[in-house]
Coordinates of C-alpha atoms in Angstrom, one line a residue:
M16 CA -30.6 26.8 -9.1
P17 CA -32.1 26.5 -5.7
E18 CA -34.0 28.4 -3.8
A19 CA -32.0 28.4 -1.1
I20 CA -29.0 29.5 -2.6
A21 CA -30.4 32.1 -5.4
A22 CA -30.5 35.6 -3.9
V23 CA -28.5 36.7 -0.3
A24 CA -28.0 40.4 -0.8
P25 CA -31.4 41.2 -0.6
A26 CA -32.1 38.7 2.1
P27 CA -32.9 39.5 5.9
A28 CA -31.3 38.5 8.5
S29 CA -34.0 36.5 9.6
A30 CA -34.6 34.8 5.8
L31 CA -30.7 34.3 5.4
L32 CA -30.6 33.0 9.1
R33 CA -33.6 30.4 7.6
R34 CA -31.2 29.4 4.6
I35 CA -28.6 29.2 6.2
L36 CA -30.2 26.5 8.5
A37 CA -32.1 24.9 5.3
L38 CA -29.3 23.6 3.3
A39 CA -27.7 23.0 7.2
A40 CA -30.2 21.0 8.8
P41 CA -30.1 18.0 6.3
T42 CA -25.9 18.2 7.2
S43 CA -26.5 18.2 10.6
L44 CA -28.4 16.0 11.3
V45 CA -25.7 13.6 9.6
A46 CA -23.3 15.3 12.2
L47 CA -25.4 13.8 15.1
L48 CA -25.1 10.5 13.5
Q49 CA -21.7 10.7 13.3
V50 CA -21.5 11.8 17.1
G51 CA -23.4 9.0 17.9
A52 CA -21.6 7.2 16.0
Q53 CA -18.2 8.1 17.5
L54 CA -19.4 8.2 21.0
A55 CA -20.4 4.2 20.2
E56 CA -17.4 4.1 18.7
T57 CA -15.0 5.2 21.9
W58 CA -17.4 2.8 24.2
L59 CA -16.4 0.0 22.4
A60 CA -12.9 0.4 22.3
A61 CA -12.4 1.1 26.0
R62 CA -14.2 -2.4 26.3
Q63 CA -11.9 -4.1 25.1
G64 CA -10.3 -2.3 27.4
T65 CA -7.5 0.0 28.5
A66 CA -4.4 -0.9 26.2
A67 CA -6.8 -1.1 23.5
L68 CA -8.1 2.0 24.4
A69 CA -5.4 3.7 24.0
G70 CA -4.4 2.1 20.2
W71 CA -7.4 3.5 19.4
A72 CA -6.7 7.2 21.4
V73 CA -3.2 6.8 19.3
V74 CA -5.0 5.9 15.5
L75 CA -7.9 8.6 16.5
P76 CA -5.8 12.1 15.4
F77 CA -5.3 9.7 11.7
A78 CA -8.8 8.5 11.5
L79 CA -10.0 12.6 12.1
L80 CA -7.5 13.5 9.2
L81 CA -9.0 11.1 6.9
Q82 CA -11.9 12.4 7.8
Q83 CA -11.8 15.9 7.8
M84 CA -9.9 16.0 4.9
S85 CA -12.0 13.8 3.0
A86 CA -15.2 15.7 4.1
G87 CA -14.4 19.2 4.7
A88 CA -11.5 20.4 3.3
M89 CA -10.6 19.2 0.2
G90 CA -14.4 18.0 0.1
G91 CA -14.6 21.5 0.9
G92 CA -12.8 23.4 -2.3
V93 CA -14.9 20.6 -4.2
V94 CA -18.0 22.8 -2.7
A95 CA -16.5 25.8 -3.3
A96 CA -15.3 25.9 -6.7
I97 CA -18.8 23.3 -8.1
A98 CA -20.2 26.5 -6.2
R99 CA -18.4 29.4 -7.6
A100 CA -18.3 27.4 -11.5
L101 CA -22.5 27.2 -10.9
G102 CA -22.2 31.2 -8.9
A103 CA -20.9 32.5 -12.3
G104 CA -22.8 30.4 -14.5
R105 CA -20.1 28.3 -16.1
R106 CA -22.2 24.8 -15.6
E107 CA -20.1 22.9 -18.4
D108 CA -17.0 23.4 -15.8
A109 CA -18.8 21.9 -12.5
A110 CA -20.0 19.4 -14.6
A111 CA -16.0 18.6 -15.7
L112 CA -14.5 19.5 -12.2
V113 CA -16.7 15.8 -10.9
L114 CA -14.1 14.3 -12.6
H115 CA -10.7 15.8 -10.9
A116 CA -12.2 15.7 -7.8
V117 CA -12.4 12.1 -8.1
L118 CA -9.0 11.7 -9.3
I119 CA -7.9 13.8 -6.1
A120 CA -10.4 11.6 -3.9
V121 CA -8.5 7.6 -5.1
T122 CA -5.1 9.8 -4.5
A123 CA -5.1 10.8 -1.5
G124 CA -7.6 8.0 -0.1
G125 CA -4.1 5.5 -2.0
V126 CA -1.5 8.1 0.2
F127 CA -3.3 7.2 3.5
A128 CA -4.2 3.5 2.6
L129 CA 0.3 2.9 2.2
A130 CA 1.1 4.9 4.8
L131 CA -1.1 3.9 7.5
A132 CA -2.1 0.5 6.4
G133 CA 1.4 -0.8 5.0
F134 CA 4.0 0.7 7.9
P135 CA 1.2 1.4 10.9
R136 CA 3.9 -0.1 13.1
A137 CA 6.2 3.0 11.9
V138 CA 4.5 5.8 11.7
L139 CA 1.8 5.1 14.8
G140 CA 5.7 4.2 16.9
L141 CA 6.6 7.7 16.6
I142 CA 3.9 8.1 18.6
A143 CA 3.3 6.1 22.0
P144 CA 5.4 3.5 21.3
S145 CA 3.5 1.7 24.5
A146 CA 0.4 2.1 22.0
V147 CA 2.0 0.2 18.6
E148 CA 0.7 -3.3 19.3
A149 CA -3.2 -3.0 20.1
G150 CA -3.5 0.2 17.7
A151 CA -1.5 -1.4 14.4
P152 CA -4.0 -4.1 13.9
Y153 CA -7.1 -1.5 13.6
A154 CA -4.8 0.9 11.8
A155 CA -4.1 -2.0 9.8
W156 CA -8.1 -2.1 8.6
L157 CA -9.9 1.1 9.1
F158 CA -7.2 2.4 6.4
G159 CA -6.1 0.1 4.2
A160 CA -9.8 -1.0 3.1
G161 CA -11.5 2.0 4.1
A162 CA -9.0 5.3 2.9
V163 CA -10.2 4.4 -0.8
P164 CA -14.1 4.0 0.1
A165 CA -14.2 7.0 2.8
W166 CA -12.9 9.4 0.7
L167 CA -15.3 8.6 -2.6
A168 CA -18.1 8.6 -0.4
N169 CA -17.5 12.3 1.3
T170 CA -16.2 13.9 -2.5
L171 CA -19.6 12.9 -4.1
A172 CA -21.0 14.0 -1.2
S173 CA -19.7 17.5 -1.6
V174 CA -20.5 17.4 -5.5
L175 CA -24.0 17.4 -4.3
R176 CA -23.4 20.3 -1.5
G177 CA -21.3 22.1 -4.4
G178 CA -25.2 21.6 -6.5
G179 CA -27.4 22.7 -3.4
K180 CA -28.3 19.4 -3.0
H181 CA -27.4 19.2 0.6
A182 CA -30.3 16.5 1.2
L183 CA -29.6 14.1 -1.1
A184 CA -25.7 13.9 0.0
A185 CA -27.2 13.4 3.4
R186 CA -29.2 10.6 2.7
V187 CA -26.4 8.2 1.4
L188 CA -23.9 9.3 4.6
A189 CA -27.0 9.1 7.2
L190 CA -27.7 5.1 6.3
A191 CA -23.7 4.1 6.3
W192 CA -23.6 6.5 10.2
L193 CA -26.8 4.2 11.3
A194 CA -25.1 0.6 9.9
Y195 CA -21.2 1.5 11.3
P196 CA -22.4 1.2 15.1
P197 CA -23.4 -2.2 15.1
L198 CA -21.4 -3.7 12.2
A199 CA -18.4 -2.4 14.1
W200 CA -19.8 -4.3 17.0
A201 CA -20.4 -7.6 15.3
L202 CA -16.8 -7.5 14.3
A203 CA -15.9 -6.8 17.9
E204 CA -17.7 -8.6 19.8
P205 CA -19.4 -11.8 18.4
A206 CA -17.3 -12.2 16.5
G207 CA -13.6 -12.2 18.1
M208 CA -11.7 -9.6 16.1
G209 CA -11.2 -7.0 19.4
L210 CA -10.6 -3.3 18.3
S211 CA -9.7 -4.4 14.1
G212 CA -13.4 -4.9 13.6
L213 CA -13.9 -0.9 14.0
G214 CA -11.6 -0.7 11.6
A215 CA -13.8 -3.5 9.5
G216 CA -16.5 -1.7 10.0
F217 CA -16.0 1.0 8.9
A218 CA -14.7 -0.1 6.0
L219 CA -17.6 -2.2 5.1
V220 CA -19.9 1.0 5.2
F221 CA -17.9 3.7 3.7
W222 CA -17.6 0.6 0.4
A223 CA -21.6 1.0 0.2
A224 CA -21.7 4.6 0.9
A225 CA -18.9 5.2 -2.1
L226 CA -21.2 3.7 -4.6
A227 CA -24.2 4.6 -3.7
M228 CA -23.1 8.1 -3.4
A229 CA -21.4 7.7 -7.4
A230 CA -25.2 6.2 -8.4
V231 CA -26.8 9.5 -7.9
V232 CA -24.7 11.9 -8.9
L233 CA -23.9 9.6 -12.3
R234 CA -27.2 10.0 -12.7
G235 CA -27.6 13.9 -12.2
G236 CA -28.6 14.2 -8.3
A237 CA -26.2 17.2 -8.4
G238 CA -28.5 19.2 -10.5
F239 CA -26.1 18.2 -13.1
T240 CA -24.5 15.7 -15.5
P241 CA -21.0 14.5 -15.0
T242 CA -18.8 14.9 -17.7
L243 CA -16.2 12.0 -17.5
R244 CA -14.8 11.6 -21.0
V245 CA -13.1 15.0 -20.5
R246 CA -9.1 15.1 -20.4
P247 CA -7.9 16.5 -17.3
Q248 CA -6.9 20.5 -17.3
L249 CA -4.7 21.4 -15.0
A250 CA -6.9 25.2 -14.4
L251 CA -9.9 23.1 -13.1
F252 CA -7.8 20.7 -11.3
R253 CA -6.6 24.1 -9.3
R254 CA -10.3 25.2 -8.6
I255 CA -10.4 22.3 -5.7
L256 CA -6.9 22.1 -5.1
S257 CA -6.4 25.7 -4.8
V258 CA -8.4 25.9 -1.7
G259 CA -9.1 21.7 -0.4
L260 CA -4.4 21.8 -0.3
V261 CA -4.8 25.5 1.8
A262 CA -7.4 23.3 3.8
C263 CA -5.9 19.9 4.5
A264 CA -2.7 21.7 5.7
L265 CA -4.9 23.2 8.0
A266 CA -6.5 19.8 9.4
T267 CA -2.7 18.4 9.0
I268 CA -2.3 20.8 11.5
A269 CA -4.6 20.5 13.3
N270 CA -3.8 17.2 13.7
L271 CA -0.4 17.1 13.9
T272 CA -1.7 19.7 17.4
T273 CA -3.5 16.7 19.0
I274 CA -0.2 14.2 17.9
L275 CA 2.3 16.1 19.5
V276 CA 0.3 17.3 23.0
T277 CA 0.0 13.1 22.8
A278 CA 3.3 12.6 22.5
Q279 CA 4.0 14.8 25.0
L280 CA 1.5 13.1 27.6
A281 CA 2.6 9.5 26.5
R282 CA 5.6 10.2 29.3
H283 CA 3.1 9.9 32.0
G284 CA 1.6 6.2 30.9
A285 CA -1.6 5.0 29.0
A286 CA -3.6 6.4 30.6
A287 CA -3.0 10.1 30.5
V288 CA -3.1 8.9 26.5
A289 CA -6.4 7.5 26.7
A290 CA -7.8 9.9 28.9
Y291 CA -6.5 12.6 26.4
G292 CA -8.4 10.8 23.4
I293 CA -11.7 11.1 25.4
A294 CA -11.0 15.0 26.1
A295 CA -10.0 14.9 22.7
R296 CA -12.8 13.0 21.6
L297 CA -15.5 16.8 22.7
E298 CA -13.0 18.2 19.6
F299 CA -13.6 16.3 17.1
L300 CA -17.5 15.6 18.4
T301 CA -17.9 19.6 17.9
I302 CA -16.1 19.1 14.5
P303 CA -18.3 18.0 13.0
L304 CA -21.6 19.9 14.0
A305 CA -19.6 22.9 13.0
F306 CA -18.7 21.1 9.5
G307 CA -23.3 20.6 9.4
V308 CA -23.3 25.0 9.7
G309 CA -20.4 25.3 7.4
S310 CA -20.8 22.7 4.5
A311 CA -23.7 25.4 4.5
L312 CA -21.9 28.2 4.6
T313 CA -19.1 27.1 2.4
A314 CA -22.1 26.3 -0.8
L315 CA -24.0 29.5 0.5
V316 CA -20.7 32.3 0.8
G317 CA -19.1 30.0 -2.4
R318 CA -22.8 31.3 -4.9
A319 CA -22.4 34.8 -3.8
A320 CA -17.7 35.7 -4.3
G321 CA -18.4 33.5 -8.1
A322 CA -21.2 36.2 -8.6
G323 CA -19.9 39.2 -7.6
D324 CA -21.7 40.1 -4.1
W325 CA -18.5 40.4 -1.1
T326 CA -21.2 42.0 1.1
A327 CA -23.8 39.2 0.9
A328 CA -20.8 36.5 1.6
R329 CA -19.5 38.4 4.3
R330 CA -22.9 38.4 6.2
T331 CA -23.9 35.1 5.2
A332 CA -20.4 33.3 7.3
W333 CA -21.2 36.5 10.1
T334 CA -24.6 34.9 11.2
G335 CA -23.3 31.0 10.3
G336 CA -20.4 32.3 13.0
L337 CA -23.0 32.8 15.2
L338 CA -25.2 30.5 14.8
A339 CA -21.8 28.1 15.2
L340 CA -20.3 29.8 18.7
G341 CA -24.3 29.7 20.6
V342 CA -24.3 26.2 19.7
A343 CA -20.5 24.5 20.6
G344 CA -20.7 27.5 23.2
S345 CA -23.3 25.4 24.2
A346 CA -22.0 21.4 24.2
G347 CA -18.3 22.7 25.6
L348 CA -19.9 24.5 28.7
A349 CA -21.8 21.7 29.4
V350 CA -19.3 19.2 29.2
G351 CA -17.2 21.8 31.2
L352 CA -19.5 22.1 34.5
A353 CA -20.0 18.4 34.4
P354 CA -16.7 16.9 33.2
G355 CA -17.1 13.0 35.0
A356 CA -19.8 12.9 34.2
F357 CA -18.8 12.7 30.2
A358 CA -15.6 10.7 30.9
N359 CA -17.2 8.7 32.9
T360 CA -19.4 8.2 30.0
F361 CA -16.2 6.0 27.9
T362 CA -14.1 4.2 30.5
T363 CA -14.5 2.8 33.4
D364 CA -10.9 2.8 35.1
P365 CA -10.6 5.1 37.3
A366 CA -7.1 6.3 36.4
V367 CA -8.1 7.9 32.8
A368 CA -11.7 8.8 33.7
A369 CA -10.0 11.3 37.1
I370 CA -7.4 13.4 34.3
A371 CA -9.9 13.0 31.0
A372 CA -12.4 15.3 34.0
R373 CA -9.5 17.7 34.4
G374 CA -8.7 18.4 31.2
L375 CA -11.9 19.1 30.3
S376 CA -13.0 21.3 32.7
Y377 CA -9.9 23.4 31.2
T378 CA -11.1 23.1 28.0
G379 CA -15.2 22.3 27.6
P380 CA -16.2 26.3 28.4
A381 CA -13.0 26.9 25.4
F382 CA -15.5 25.9 22.8
G383 CA -18.1 28.6 21.5
G384 CA -14.8 30.2 19.6
F385 CA -13.6 26.0 18.1
G386 CA -17.1 26.8 17.2
L387 CA -17.2 30.4 15.3
G388 CA -14.1 29.6 14.2
M389 CA -14.0 26.6 11.8
A390 CA -17.7 27.6 11.1
L391 CA -16.1 30.7 9.8
Y392 CA -13.8 27.9 8.2
F393 CA -15.7 26.8 6.1
A394 CA -16.6 30.1 4.8
A395 CA -13.4 31.3 3.7
M396 CA -13.0 28.3 1.9
G397 CA -16.2 29.2 -0.3
A398 CA -14.8 32.8 -0.4
G399 CA -11.1 31.9 -1.1
R400 CA -9.3 33.2 0.8
M401 CA -8.2 31.4 3.1
R402 CA -4.9 33.5 4.9
G403 CA -6.7 33.9 8.4
P404 CA -7.7 30.2 8.8
V405 CA -3.6 29.8 8.8
L406 CA -2.7 32.3 10.7
A407 CA -5.7 31.2 13.1
A408 CA -4.1 26.9 12.7
L409 CA -0.1 28.5 13.0
A410 CA -1.4 30.6 16.8
R411 CA -3.6 27.1 17.9
I412 CA -0.6 25.0 18.1
G413 CA 1.8 26.7 18.4
L414 CA 0.2 27.4 22.3
A415 CA -0.7 24.4 22.4
V416 CA 2.0 22.6 22.1
G417 CA 4.6 25.7 23.0
G418 CA 2.5 26.8 25.0
G419 CA 1.2 23.7 27.4
W420 CA 5.1 22.4 27.4
L421 CA 6.5 26.3 28.8
L422 CA 3.3 25.2 31.1
A423 CA 3.4 22.3 32.3
N424 CA 7.8 21.7 33.0
P425 CA 9.8 25.1 33.5
L426 CA 6.3 26.6 34.8
S427 CA 5.5 23.1 37.5
L428 CA 1.9 23.2 36.6
G429 CA 1.8 19.1 34.8
L430 CA -0.7 17.2 33.4
D431 CA -2.8 20.7 33.8
G432 CA -0.6 22.7 31.5
H433 CA -0.7 21.5 29.2
F434 CA -5.0 20.8 29.5
I435 CA -4.6 24.7 29.7
G436 CA -1.9 25.1 26.7
V437 CA -4.9 23.4 24.5
A438 CA -7.3 25.2 25.7
L439 CA -5.3 28.5 25.0
G440 CA -4.8 27.8 21.2
I441 CA -8.4 25.9 20.5
T442 CA -9.3 30.5 21.8
A443 CA -6.7 32.1 20.3
Y444 CA -8.1 30.0 16.7
G445 CA -11.6 30.9 17.1
L446 CA -10.8 35.1 17.6
I447 CA -7.9 35.3 14.9
T448 CA -10.0 33.2 12.3
A449 CA -12.9 35.3 13.0
A450 CA -10.3 38.8 12.8
S451 CA -9.8 37.8 8.9
V452 CA -13.9 38.3 7.9
R453 CA -13.9 41.9 6.9
P454 CA -14.1 44.1 4.5
G455 CA -10.3 44.5 4.0
V456 CA -9.6 41.0 3.6
W457 CA -13.1 39.9 2.2
P458 CA -12.6 41.1 -1.2
G459 CA -9.0 42.4 -0.5
R460 CA -7.2 40.7 -3.7
G461 CA -7.3 37.6 -5.1

């Protein structure tokens, strides 16, 4: 058992913070590389023109949903199930859970591929019909060739994190995110594939990552050897899905929020859709950063909960949550104070940049609370206590979509009203999630 996970309860706050940082550091490094790759992706999409950028923006919520479900949501369910099994001394269960996790990954990746590669025009047309022609070929490559390997790579990385091997998981994923931008550029521009080249590049790097991750896990990289010759058991699926399905539903709600706001903005034209794609990118860049801390919290809280030490579980959650609050709050405030600089990084279209800057001036300062909520959401997965995050997600979509519509239309604030609604939703998400991490809920009733 790794020392960073073995003894949480007696540690003083400084030692606990060091344990969190020790596990968070490798995943945070991957998160920074992912952020860099996604910034490069935004830049590459913008180089293809405003129509292509709008097509990329309408696919963006589904692409991020794929990553969030496979790495953070169902991946968190995998981490939590394995960490709790190891915390309770059930190594045989941990070994058998690997096969169950892989079966879930293949099934879920297939659903993404069927829906978004098989029927891209029908799905994307529900959001922004004007962006369908640019977005559909990109979606076909991204999901048709890349959905299954992305799910497998992220699921197997979660197996390693559940065993406390965060650094090992990070090595493979770091190489994937380093390789993605130059490969995407080569396929998009020299090879002449345009926006579709970004999807093809994503698929290629994640096929390589999935194969490499499988080799690491099969040779015992998680601290135990997986048991693959075992009959699938409903009880073991339930250990993953009881957390993973709820987390996937929350990821769906989060991305549905972005989709519905995008649909509301579509009546303002392609420039507004493209601008919101840039403004929303700040949120999607914050998620991987929070995931660095959150992945450590899922494993540490899961071990503590598995051992029945709920005091240590709550202390660990709040220590990591406040760390995420500081990091995300600093980044959001910096963008909120200079929104034009952030927007102009991704587009040379002055109309798009102006709308994106307006949105960021409202949403940027709210991201401290968002980071706190995201970190405690991951901690809640480790604890198996998901009611608070569910209520927070519902409050967020209600304020962002319903509140934004009310401010924009009956109250005549226009585009500003939509962005204020998004900021209010983000703030509520953080506050409600944080309020749920308390003794009456952790442990509460199982």
